[in-house]
């Protein structure tokens, strides 16, 4: 309210400044020149042709094999790590009773909807969809991949509880064709080539930077990488490369 009525003179402003100089100190700042060996950028520069990709595909076919997948439904009786022996025994006994009823003719889907404690899958009759190796607990997968279609497993114990499994479909292992996998092949090929280029250029960068300690020009010319310059950097703040504390330090 009163600021508009205050008109300090030049001497007053100067005196205020001299009395409060600590308020008008800027932090020490620097600029740096730098070059970056960027693996992603190197990968984008790799020359690729169909012949090289075809050779890579033939050498690395395991990378483009889709493993066998199995469609399974389950009924779950939950347990937890905190459960005592009595509670675990009760859960096991319940699972065995359910298994016996299904073997005797009870409908698996109906039983799963009524009894399974996995509420996400029970609404769909226990359907978990397709499971590939590595998707589930090892004990679960061991039982699943030993079943034949439409067969039922005895109760299987996992950290989640006791599962009764029903195998409903098998999708055999499949080898992707070159055309099906081409995008993946090119990505992996570029990555492998870029990793090798990065190693070679990193060694050259170290050597040249030590031999030319006062200039980045020889390194830039030899590696074909543009020299970049940062904006002003303080000890506690910077942009882009200087956002990294190690760079600022």
PDB file of C-alpha atoms in Angstrom:
ATOM      1  CA  UNK A   1       0.000   0.000   0.000  1.00  0.00           C
ATOM      2  CA  UNK A   2       2.805   2.393   0.851  1.00  0.00           C
ATOM      3  CA  UNK A   3       5.488   1.349  -1.685  1.00  0.00           C
ATOM      4  CA  UNK A   4       4.295   3.773  -4.337  1.00  0.00           C
ATOM      5  CA  UNK A   5       4.939   6.673  -1.972  1.00  0.00           C
ATOM      6  CA  UNK A   6       8.586   5.725  -1.289  1.00  0.00           C
ATOM      7  CA  UNK A   7      11.201   7.401  -3.538  1.00  0.00           C
ATOM      8  CA  UNK A   8      14.736   6.524  -2.391  1.00  0.00           C
ATOM      9  CA  UNK A   9      17.555   8.628  -3.760  1.00  0.00           C
ATOM     10  CA  UNK A  10      20.703   7.319  -5.443  1.00  0.00           C
ATOM     11  CA  UNK A  11      22.731   7.661  -2.237  1.00  0.00           C
ATOM     12  CA  UNK A  12      20.138   5.715  -0.244  1.00  0.00           C
ATOM     13  CA  UNK A  13      20.061   2.943  -2.843  1.00  0.00           C
ATOM     14  CA  UNK A  14      23.872   2.764  -2.876  1.00  0.00           C
ATOM     15  CA  UNK A  15      24.032   2.637   0.922  1.00  0.00           C
ATOM     16  CA  UNK A  16      21.363  -0.081   1.049  1.00  0.00           C
ATOM     17  CA  UNK A  17      23.359  -2.083  -1.490  1.00  0.00           C
ATOM     18  CA  UNK A  18      26.600  -1.680   0.487  1.00  0.00           C
ATOM     19  CA  UNK A  19      24.848  -2.741   3.688  1.00  0.00           C
ATOM     20  CA  UNK A  20      23.240  -5.808   2.045  1.00  0.00           C
ATOM     21  CA  UNK A  21      25.782  -7.007  -0.492  1.00  0.00           C
ATOM     22  CA  UNK A  22      25.290 -10.644   0.535  1.00  0.00           C
ATOM     23  CA  UNK A  23      21.822 -10.465  -1.057  1.00  0.00           C
ATOM     24  CA  UNK A  24      23.298  -9.627  -4.466  1.00  0.00           C
ATOM     25  CA  UNK A  25      25.923 -12.327  -4.896  1.00  0.00           C
ATOM     26  CA  UNK A  26      25.571 -14.767  -7.786  1.00  0.00           C
ATOM     27  CA  UNK A  27      26.929 -18.263  -7.351  1.00  0.00           C
ATOM     28  CA  UNK A  28      30.091 -19.326  -9.139  1.00  0.00           C
ATOM     29  CA  UNK A  29      29.200 -20.596 -12.614  1.00  0.00           C
ATOM     30  CA  UNK A  30      31.008 -22.325 -15.458  1.00  0.00           C
ATOM     31  CA  UNK A  31      30.388 -23.491 -19.000  1.00  0.00           C
ATOM     32  CA  UNK A  32      31.826 -26.719 -20.393  1.00  0.00           C
ATOM     33  CA  UNK A  33      32.444 -28.169 -23.800  1.00  0.00           C
ATOM     34  CA  UNK A  34      31.842 -31.901 -24.090  1.00  0.00           C
ATOM     35  CA  UNK A  35      31.258 -34.827 -26.408  1.00  0.00           C
ATOM     36  CA  UNK A  36      28.956 -37.764 -25.761  1.00  0.00           C
ATOM     37  CA  UNK A  37      29.306 -41.331 -26.981  1.00  0.00           C
ATOM     38  CA  UNK A  38      25.634 -42.311 -27.141  1.00  0.00           C
ATOM     39  CA  UNK A  39      24.958 -46.003 -27.763  1.00  0.00           C
ATOM     40  CA  UNK A  40      21.412 -45.342 -29.006  1.00  0.00           C
ATOM     41  CA  UNK A  41      22.709 -42.784 -31.497  1.00  0.00           C
ATOM     42  CA  UNK A  42      25.436 -45.182 -32.644  1.00  0.00           C
ATOM     43  CA  UNK A  43      22.790 -47.871 -33.167  1.00  0.00           C
ATOM     44  CA  UNK A  44      20.771 -45.559 -35.393  1.00  0.00           C
ATOM     45  CA  UNK A  45      23.856 -44.988 -37.568  1.00  0.00           C
ATOM     46  CA  UNK A  46      24.623 -48.687 -38.151  1.00  0.00           C
ATOM     47  CA  UNK A  47      24.342 -49.694 -41.811  1.00  0.00           C
ATOM     48  CA  UNK A  48      21.824 -52.508 -42.224  1.00  0.00           C
ATOM     49  CA  UNK A  49      21.019 -54.670 -45.246  1.00  0.00           C
ATOM     50  CA  UNK A  50      18.869 -57.756 -45.714  1.00  0.00           C
ATOM     51  CA  UNK A  51      21.846 -60.048 -46.228  1.00  0.00           C
ATOM     52  CA  UNK A  52      23.406 -59.076 -42.886  1.00  0.00           C
ATOM     53  CA  UNK A  53      20.064 -59.449 -41.119  1.00  0.00           C
ATOM     54  CA  UNK A  54      19.429 -62.861 -42.711  1.00  0.00           C
ATOM     55  CA  UNK A  55      22.856 -64.080 -41.564  1.00  0.00           C
ATOM     56  CA  UNK A  56      22.223 -62.762 -38.048  1.00  0.00           C
ATOM     57  CA  UNK A  57      18.800 -64.460 -37.974  1.00  0.00           C
ATOM     58  CA  UNK A  58      20.288 -67.819 -38.961  1.00  0.00           C
ATOM     59  CA  UNK A  59      22.998 -67.517 -36.313  1.00  0.00           C
ATOM     60  CA  UNK A  60      20.619 -66.452 -33.537  1.00  0.00           C
ATOM     61  CA  UNK A  61      17.445 -68.412 -34.215  1.00  0.00           C
ATOM     62  CA  UNK A  62      16.943 -69.161 -30.531  1.00  0.00           C
ATOM     63  CA  UNK A  63      16.164 -65.473 -30.008  1.00  0.00           C
ATOM     64  CA  UNK A  64      13.185 -65.752 -32.346  1.00  0.00           C
ATOM     65  CA  UNK A  65      11.602 -68.904 -31.004  1.00  0.00           C
ATOM     66  CA  UNK A  66       8.237 -68.478 -29.287  1.00  0.00           C
ATOM     67  CA  UNK A  67       8.183 -71.003 -26.420  1.00  0.00           C
ATOM     68  CA  UNK A  68       5.341 -73.417 -25.829  1.00  0.00           C
ATOM     69  CA  UNK A  69       2.437 -71.779 -23.998  1.00  0.00           C
ATOM     70  CA  UNK A  70      -0.315 -73.539 -22.090  1.00  0.00           C
ATOM     71  CA  UNK A  71      -3.805 -72.320 -21.326  1.00  0.00           C
ATOM     72  CA  UNK A  72      -4.769 -73.235 -17.799  1.00  0.00           C
ATOM     73  CA  UNK A  73      -7.570 -72.767 -15.328  1.00  0.00           C
ATOM     74  CA  UNK A  74      -7.098 -73.099 -11.593  1.00  0.00           C
ATOM     75  CA  UNK A  75      -8.848 -73.243  -8.286  1.00  0.00           C
ATOM     76  CA  UNK A  76      -6.954 -71.513  -5.488  1.00  0.00           C
ATOM     77  CA  UNK A  77      -7.163 -71.988  -1.743  1.00  0.00           C
ATOM     78  CA  UNK A  78      -5.122 -69.115  -0.359  1.00  0.00           C
ATOM     79  CA  UNK A  79      -2.451 -69.286   2.332  1.00  0.00           C
ATOM     80  CA  UNK A  80       0.139 -66.796   3.528  1.00  0.00           C
ATOM     81  CA  UNK A  81       3.615 -66.913   5.053  1.00  0.00           C
ATOM     82  CA  UNK A  82       2.128 -65.900   8.398  1.00  0.00           C
ATOM     83  CA  UNK A  83      -0.201 -68.927   8.550  1.00  0.00           C
ATOM     84  CA  UNK A  84       0.514 -71.474  11.265  1.00  0.00           C
ATOM     85  CA  UNK A  85       0.650 -75.231  10.760  1.00  0.00           C
ATOM     86  CA  UNK A  86      -3.005 -75.717  11.667  1.00  0.00           C
ATOM     87  CA  UNK A  87      -4.185 -73.171   9.108  1.00  0.00           C
ATOM     88  CA  UNK A  88      -1.922 -74.621   6.426  1.00  0.00           C
ATOM     89  CA  UNK A  89      -3.166 -78.122   7.158  1.00  0.00           C
ATOM     90  CA  UNK A  90      -6.786 -76.934   6.921  1.00  0.00           C
ATOM     91  CA  UNK A  91      -6.117 -75.278   3.545  1.00  0.00           C
ATOM     92  CA  UNK A  92      -4.376 -78.409   2.228  1.00  0.00           C
ATOM     93  CA  UNK A  93      -7.222 -80.621   3.396  1.00  0.00           C
ATOM     94  CA  UNK A  94      -9.780 -78.344   1.727  1.00  0.00           C
ATOM     95  CA  UNK A  95      -7.832 -78.390  -1.545  1.00  0.00           C
ATOM     96  CA  UNK A  96      -7.619 -82.211  -1.460  1.00  0.00           C
ATOM     97  CA  UNK A  97     -11.367 -82.474  -0.871  1.00  0.00           C
ATOM     98  CA  UNK A  98     -12.049 -80.201  -3.867  1.00  0.00           C
ATOM     99  CA  UNK A  99      -9.665 -82.243  -6.026  1.00  0.00           C
ATOM    100  CA  UNK A 100     -11.411 -85.467  -5.036  1.00  0.00           C
ATOM    101  CA  UNK A 101     -14.843 -84.037  -5.930  1.00  0.00           C
ATOM    102  CA  UNK A 102     -13.602 -82.892  -9.366  1.00  0.00           C
ATOM    103  CA  UNK A 103     -12.018 -86.279 -10.076  1.00  0.00           C
ATOM    104  CA  UNK A 104     -15.348 -87.828  -9.065  1.00  0.00           C
ATOM    105  CA  UNK A 105     -17.166 -85.746 -11.666  1.00  0.00           C
ATOM    106  CA  UNK A 106     -17.793 -82.248 -10.271  1.00  0.00           C
ATOM    107  CA  UNK A 107     -17.670 -79.519 -12.928  1.00  0.00           C
ATOM    108  CA  UNK A 108     -14.341 -77.658 -12.759  1.00  0.00           C
ATOM    109  CA  UNK A 109     -15.655 -74.315 -14.041  1.00  0.00           C
ATOM    110  CA  UNK A 110     -18.642 -74.292 -11.699  1.00  0.00           C
ATOM    111  CA  UNK A 111     -16.459 -75.311  -8.756  1.00  0.00           C
ATOM    112  CA  UNK A 112     -13.935 -72.573  -9.551  1.00  0.00           C
ATOM    113  CA  UNK A 113     -16.671 -69.940  -9.673  1.00  0.00           C
ATOM    114  CA  UNK A 114     -18.101 -71.073  -6.332  1.00  0.00           C
ATOM    115  CA  UNK A 115     -14.986 -71.945  -4.327  1.00  0.00           C
ATOM    116  CA  UNK A 116     -11.758 -70.503  -5.779  1.00  0.00           C
ATOM    117  CA  UNK A 117     -10.277 -67.716  -3.646  1.00  0.00           C
ATOM    118  CA  UNK A 118      -8.663 -66.070  -6.673  1.00  0.00           C
ATOM    119  CA  UNK A 119     -11.513 -63.671  -7.337  1.00  0.00           C
ATOM    120  CA  UNK A 120     -10.004 -62.253 -10.520  1.00  0.00           C
ATOM    121  CA  UNK A 121     -10.073 -65.609 -12.307  1.00  0.00           C
ATOM    122  CA  UNK A 122     -12.946 -67.332 -10.495  1.00  0.00           C
ATOM    123  CA  UNK A 123     -15.534 -65.248 -12.370  1.00  0.00           C
ATOM    124  CA  UNK A 124     -14.200 -66.860 -15.565  1.00  0.00           C
ATOM    125  CA  UNK A 125     -14.202 -70.371 -14.185  1.00  0.00           C
ATOM    126  CA  UNK A 126     -10.587 -70.080 -13.008  1.00  0.00           C
ATOM    127  CA  UNK A 127      -9.207 -69.229 -16.476  1.00  0.00           C
ATOM    128  CA  UNK A 128      -5.665 -67.784 -16.257  1.00  0.00           C
ATOM    129  CA  UNK A 129      -5.077 -67.611 -20.001  1.00  0.00           C
ATOM    130  CA  UNK A 130      -1.857 -68.691 -21.685  1.00  0.00           C
ATOM    131  CA  UNK A 131       1.165 -69.328 -19.448  1.00  0.00           C
ATOM    132  CA  UNK A 132       4.717 -69.473 -20.822  1.00  0.00           C
ATOM    133  CA  UNK A 133       7.838 -70.697 -18.997  1.00  0.00           C
ATOM    134  CA  UNK A 134       8.932 -68.114 -16.449  1.00  0.00           C
ATOM    135  CA  UNK A 135       5.471 -66.602 -15.955  1.00  0.00           C
ATOM    136  CA  UNK A 136       4.553 -68.435 -12.753  1.00  0.00           C
ATOM    137  CA  UNK A 137       6.028 -70.035  -9.648  1.00  0.00           C
ATOM    138  CA  UNK A 138       8.352 -72.986 -10.480  1.00  0.00           C
ATOM    139  CA  UNK A 139       6.153 -75.519  -8.646  1.00  0.00           C
ATOM    140  CA  UNK A 140       3.097 -74.254 -10.531  1.00  0.00           C
ATOM    141  CA  UNK A 141       4.890 -74.522 -13.896  1.00  0.00           C
ATOM    142  CA  UNK A 142       6.344 -77.948 -13.150  1.00  0.00           C
ATOM    143  CA  UNK A 143       2.841 -79.302 -12.566  1.00  0.00           C
ATOM    144  CA  UNK A 144       1.335 -77.416 -15.516  1.00  0.00           C
ATOM    145  CA  UNK A 145       3.887 -78.578 -18.080  1.00  0.00           C
ATOM    146  CA  UNK A 146       3.494 -82.201 -16.996  1.00  0.00           C
ATOM    147  CA  UNK A 147      -0.263 -82.255 -17.679  1.00  0.00           C
ATOM    148  CA  UNK A 148      -2.033 -83.448 -20.804  1.00  0.00           C
ATOM    149  CA  UNK A 149      -4.963 -81.495 -22.242  1.00  0.00           C
ATOM    150  CA  UNK A 150      -8.118 -81.674 -20.070  1.00  0.00           C
ATOM    151  CA  UNK A 151      -6.260 -83.396 -17.232  1.00  0.00           C
ATOM    152  CA  UNK A 152      -6.358 -82.142 -13.616  1.00  0.00           C
ATOM    153  CA  UNK A 153      -3.421 -81.762 -11.242  1.00  0.00           C
ATOM    154  CA  UNK A 154      -3.388 -82.706  -7.596  1.00  0.00           C
ATOM    155  CA  UNK A 155      -3.141 -79.662  -5.270  1.00  0.00           C
ATOM    156  CA  UNK A 156       0.118 -77.759  -5.837  1.00  0.00           C
ATOM    157  CA  UNK A 157       1.635 -75.615  -3.047  1.00  0.00           C
ATOM    158  CA  UNK A 158       3.040 -72.193  -3.976  1.00  0.00           C
ATOM    159  CA  UNK A 159       3.543 -69.012  -1.911  1.00  0.00           C
ATOM    160  CA  UNK A 160      -0.017 -68.013  -2.888  1.00  0.00           C
ATOM    161  CA  UNK A 161      -1.593 -71.191  -1.566  1.00  0.00           C
ATOM    162  CA  UNK A 162      -2.846 -74.511  -2.967  1.00  0.00           C
ATOM    163  CA  UNK A 163      -3.720 -74.652  -6.688  1.00  0.00           C
ATOM    164  CA  UNK A 164      -5.680 -77.280  -8.562  1.00  0.00           C
ATOM    165  CA  UNK A 165      -4.871 -76.955 -12.269  1.00  0.00           C
ATOM    166  CA  UNK A 166      -6.736 -77.912 -15.405  1.00  0.00           C
ATOM    167  CA  UNK A 167      -4.898 -77.752 -18.739  1.00  0.00           C
ATOM    168  CA  UNK A 168      -7.283 -76.664 -21.490  1.00  0.00           C
ATOM    169  CA  UNK A 169      -5.046 -75.903 -24.502  1.00  0.00           C
ATOM    170  CA  UNK A 170      -1.439 -76.200 -25.688  1.00  0.00           C
ATOM    171  CA  UNK A 171       0.221 -73.815 -28.159  1.00  0.00           C
ATOM    172  CA  UNK A 172       3.396 -75.584 -29.344  1.00  0.00           C
ATOM    173  CA  UNK A 173       6.773 -73.892 -29.585  1.00  0.00           C
ATOM    174  CA  UNK A 174       7.024 -71.861 -32.792  1.00  0.00           C
ATOM    175  CA  UNK A 175       9.961 -70.532 -34.774  1.00  0.00           C
ATOM    176  CA  UNK A 176       9.264 -67.039 -36.113  1.00  0.00           C
ATOM    177  CA  UNK A 177      10.005 -66.644 -39.808  1.00  0.00           C
ATOM    178  CA  UNK A 178      12.542 -64.055 -40.945  1.00  0.00           C
ATOM    179  CA  UNK A 179       9.769 -61.737 -42.132  1.00  0.00           C
ATOM    180  CA  UNK A 180       7.794 -62.102 -38.889  1.00  0.00           C
ATOM    181  CA  UNK A 181      10.841 -61.296 -36.789  1.00  0.00           C
ATOM    182  CA  UNK A 182      12.506 -58.764 -39.082  1.00  0.00           C
ATOM    183  CA  UNK A 183      11.856 -55.705 -36.888  1.00  0.00           C
ATOM    184  CA  UNK A 184      13.213 -57.528 -33.823  1.00  0.00           C
ATOM    185  CA  UNK A 185      16.204 -58.827 -35.785  1.00  0.00           C
ATOM    186  CA  UNK A 186      17.144 -55.348 -36.975  1.00  0.00           C
ATOM    187  CA  UNK A 187      16.821 -53.895 -33.476  1.00  0.00           C
ATOM    188  CA  UNK A 188      19.028 -56.605 -31.955  1.00  0.00           C
ATOM    189  CA  UNK A 189      21.534 -56.405 -34.819  1.00  0.00           C
ATOM    190  CA  UNK A 190      21.860 -52.639 -34.433  1.00  0.00           C
ATOM    191  CA  UNK A 191      22.274 -53.028 -30.665  1.00  0.00           C
ATOM    192  CA  UNK A 192      25.037 -55.612 -30.989  1.00  0.00           C
ATOM    193  CA  UNK A 193      26.894 -53.561 -33.585  1.00  0.00           C
ATOM    194  CA  UNK A 194      26.518 -50.387 -31.516  1.00  0.00           C
ATOM    195  CA  UNK A 195      27.930 -52.106 -28.435  1.00  0.00           C
ATOM    196  CA  UNK A 196      31.039 -53.088 -30.389  1.00  0.00           C
ATOM    197  CA  UNK A 197      31.432 -49.623 -31.899  1.00  0.00           C
ATOM    198  CA  UNK A 198      31.023 -48.092 -28.437  1.00  0.00           C
ATOM    199  CA  UNK A 199      33.852 -50.215 -27.053  1.00  0.00           C
ATOM    200  CA  UNK A 200      36.172 -49.268 -29.919  1.00  0.00           C
ATOM    201  CA  UNK A 201      35.333 -45.563 -29.807  1.00  0.00           C
ATOM    202  CA  UNK A 202      35.561 -45.455 -26.005  1.00  0.00           C
ATOM    203  CA  UNK A 203      39.121 -46.759 -26.147  1.00  0.00           C
ATOM    204  CA  UNK A 204      40.004 -44.186 -28.807  1.00  0.00           C
ATOM    205  CA  UNK A 205      38.325 -41.418 -26.806  1.00  0.00           C
ATOM    206  CA  UNK A 206      40.396 -42.220 -23.702  1.00  0.00           C
ATOM    207  CA  UNK A 207      43.639 -42.301 -25.666  1.00  0.00           C
ATOM    208  CA  UNK A 208      43.039 -39.100 -27.644  1.00  0.00           C
ATOM    209  CA  UNK A 209      41.674 -37.107 -24.722  1.00  0.00           C
ATOM    210  CA  UNK A 210      44.830 -37.782 -22.712  1.00  0.00           C
ATOM    211  CA  UNK A 211      47.077 -37.033 -25.657  1.00  0.00           C
ATOM    212  CA  UNK A 212      45.222 -33.743 -26.309  1.00  0.00           C
ATOM    213  CA  UNK A 213      44.366 -32.562 -22.820  1.00  0.00           C
ATOM    214  CA  UNK A 214      43.660 -28.935 -23.812  1.00  0.00           C
ATOM    215  CA  UNK A 215      41.278 -29.513 -26.737  1.00  0.00           C
ATOM    216  CA  UNK A 216      38.363 -31.717 -27.734  1.00  0.00           C
ATOM    217  CA  UNK A 217      38.856 -30.993 -31.436  1.00  0.00           C
ATOM    218  CA  UNK A 218      41.127 -34.008 -32.174  1.00  0.00           C
ATOM    219  CA  UNK A 219      38.721 -36.322 -30.354  1.00  0.00           C
ATOM    220  CA  UNK A 220      35.717 -34.857 -32.158  1.00  0.00           C
ATOM    221  CA  UNK A 221      37.400 -35.166 -35.551  1.00  0.00           C
ATOM    222  CA  UNK A 222      38.582 -38.747 -34.979  1.00  0.00           C
ATOM    223  CA  UNK A 223      35.253 -40.003 -33.634  1.00  0.00           C
ATOM    224  CA  UNK A 224      33.028 -37.939 -35.908  1.00  0.00           C
ATOM    225  CA  UNK A 225      31.111 -36.582 -32.932  1.00  0.00           C
ATOM    226  CA  UNK A 226      29.994 -32.976 -32.554  1.00  0.00           C
ATOM    227  CA  UNK A 227      31.365 -30.888 -29.679  1.00  0.00           C
ATOM    228  CA  UNK A 228      28.564 -29.497 -27.526  1.00  0.00           C
ATOM    229  CA  UNK A 229      28.645 -26.548 -25.129  1.00  0.00           C
ATOM    230  CA  UNK A 230      26.601 -26.300 -21.976  1.00  0.00           C
ATOM    231  CA  UNK A 231      24.700 -23.318 -20.647  1.00  0.00           C
ATOM    232  CA  UNK A 232      25.862 -21.773 -17.374  1.00  0.00           C
ATOM    233  CA  UNK A 233      26.298 -24.366 -14.613  1.00  0.00           C
ATOM    234  CA  UNK A 234      26.423 -23.776 -10.865  1.00  0.00           C
ATOM    235  CA  UNK A 235      27.511 -26.271  -8.244  1.00  0.00           C
ATOM    236  CA  UNK A 236      23.933 -27.220  -7.463  1.00  0.00           C
ATOM    237  CA  UNK A 237      22.084 -26.704 -10.747  1.00  0.00           C
ATOM    238  CA  UNK A 238      22.465 -27.398 -14.445  1.00  0.00           C
ATOM    239  CA  UNK A 239      20.589 -28.566 -17.522  1.00  0.00           C
ATOM    240  CA  UNK A 240      21.018 -31.566 -19.850  1.00  0.00           C
ATOM    241  CA  UNK A 241      24.398 -33.221 -19.140  1.00  0.00           C
ATOM    242  CA  UNK A 242      24.915 -30.881 -16.161  1.00  0.00           C
ATOM    243  CA  UNK A 243      21.730 -32.178 -14.537  1.00  0.00           C
ATOM    244  CA  UNK A 244      23.999 -35.035 -13.401  1.00  0.00           C
ATOM    245  CA  UNK A 245      25.600 -34.217 -10.052  1.00  0.00           C
ATOM    246  CA  UNK A 246      28.797 -36.076 -10.975  1.00  0.00           C
ATOM    247  CA  UNK A 247      29.260 -33.801 -13.986  1.00  0.00           C
ATOM    248  CA  UNK A 248      28.762 -30.661 -11.877  1.00  0.00           C
ATOM    249  CA  UNK A 249      31.163 -31.871  -9.222  1.00  0.00           C
TER     250      UNK A 249
END
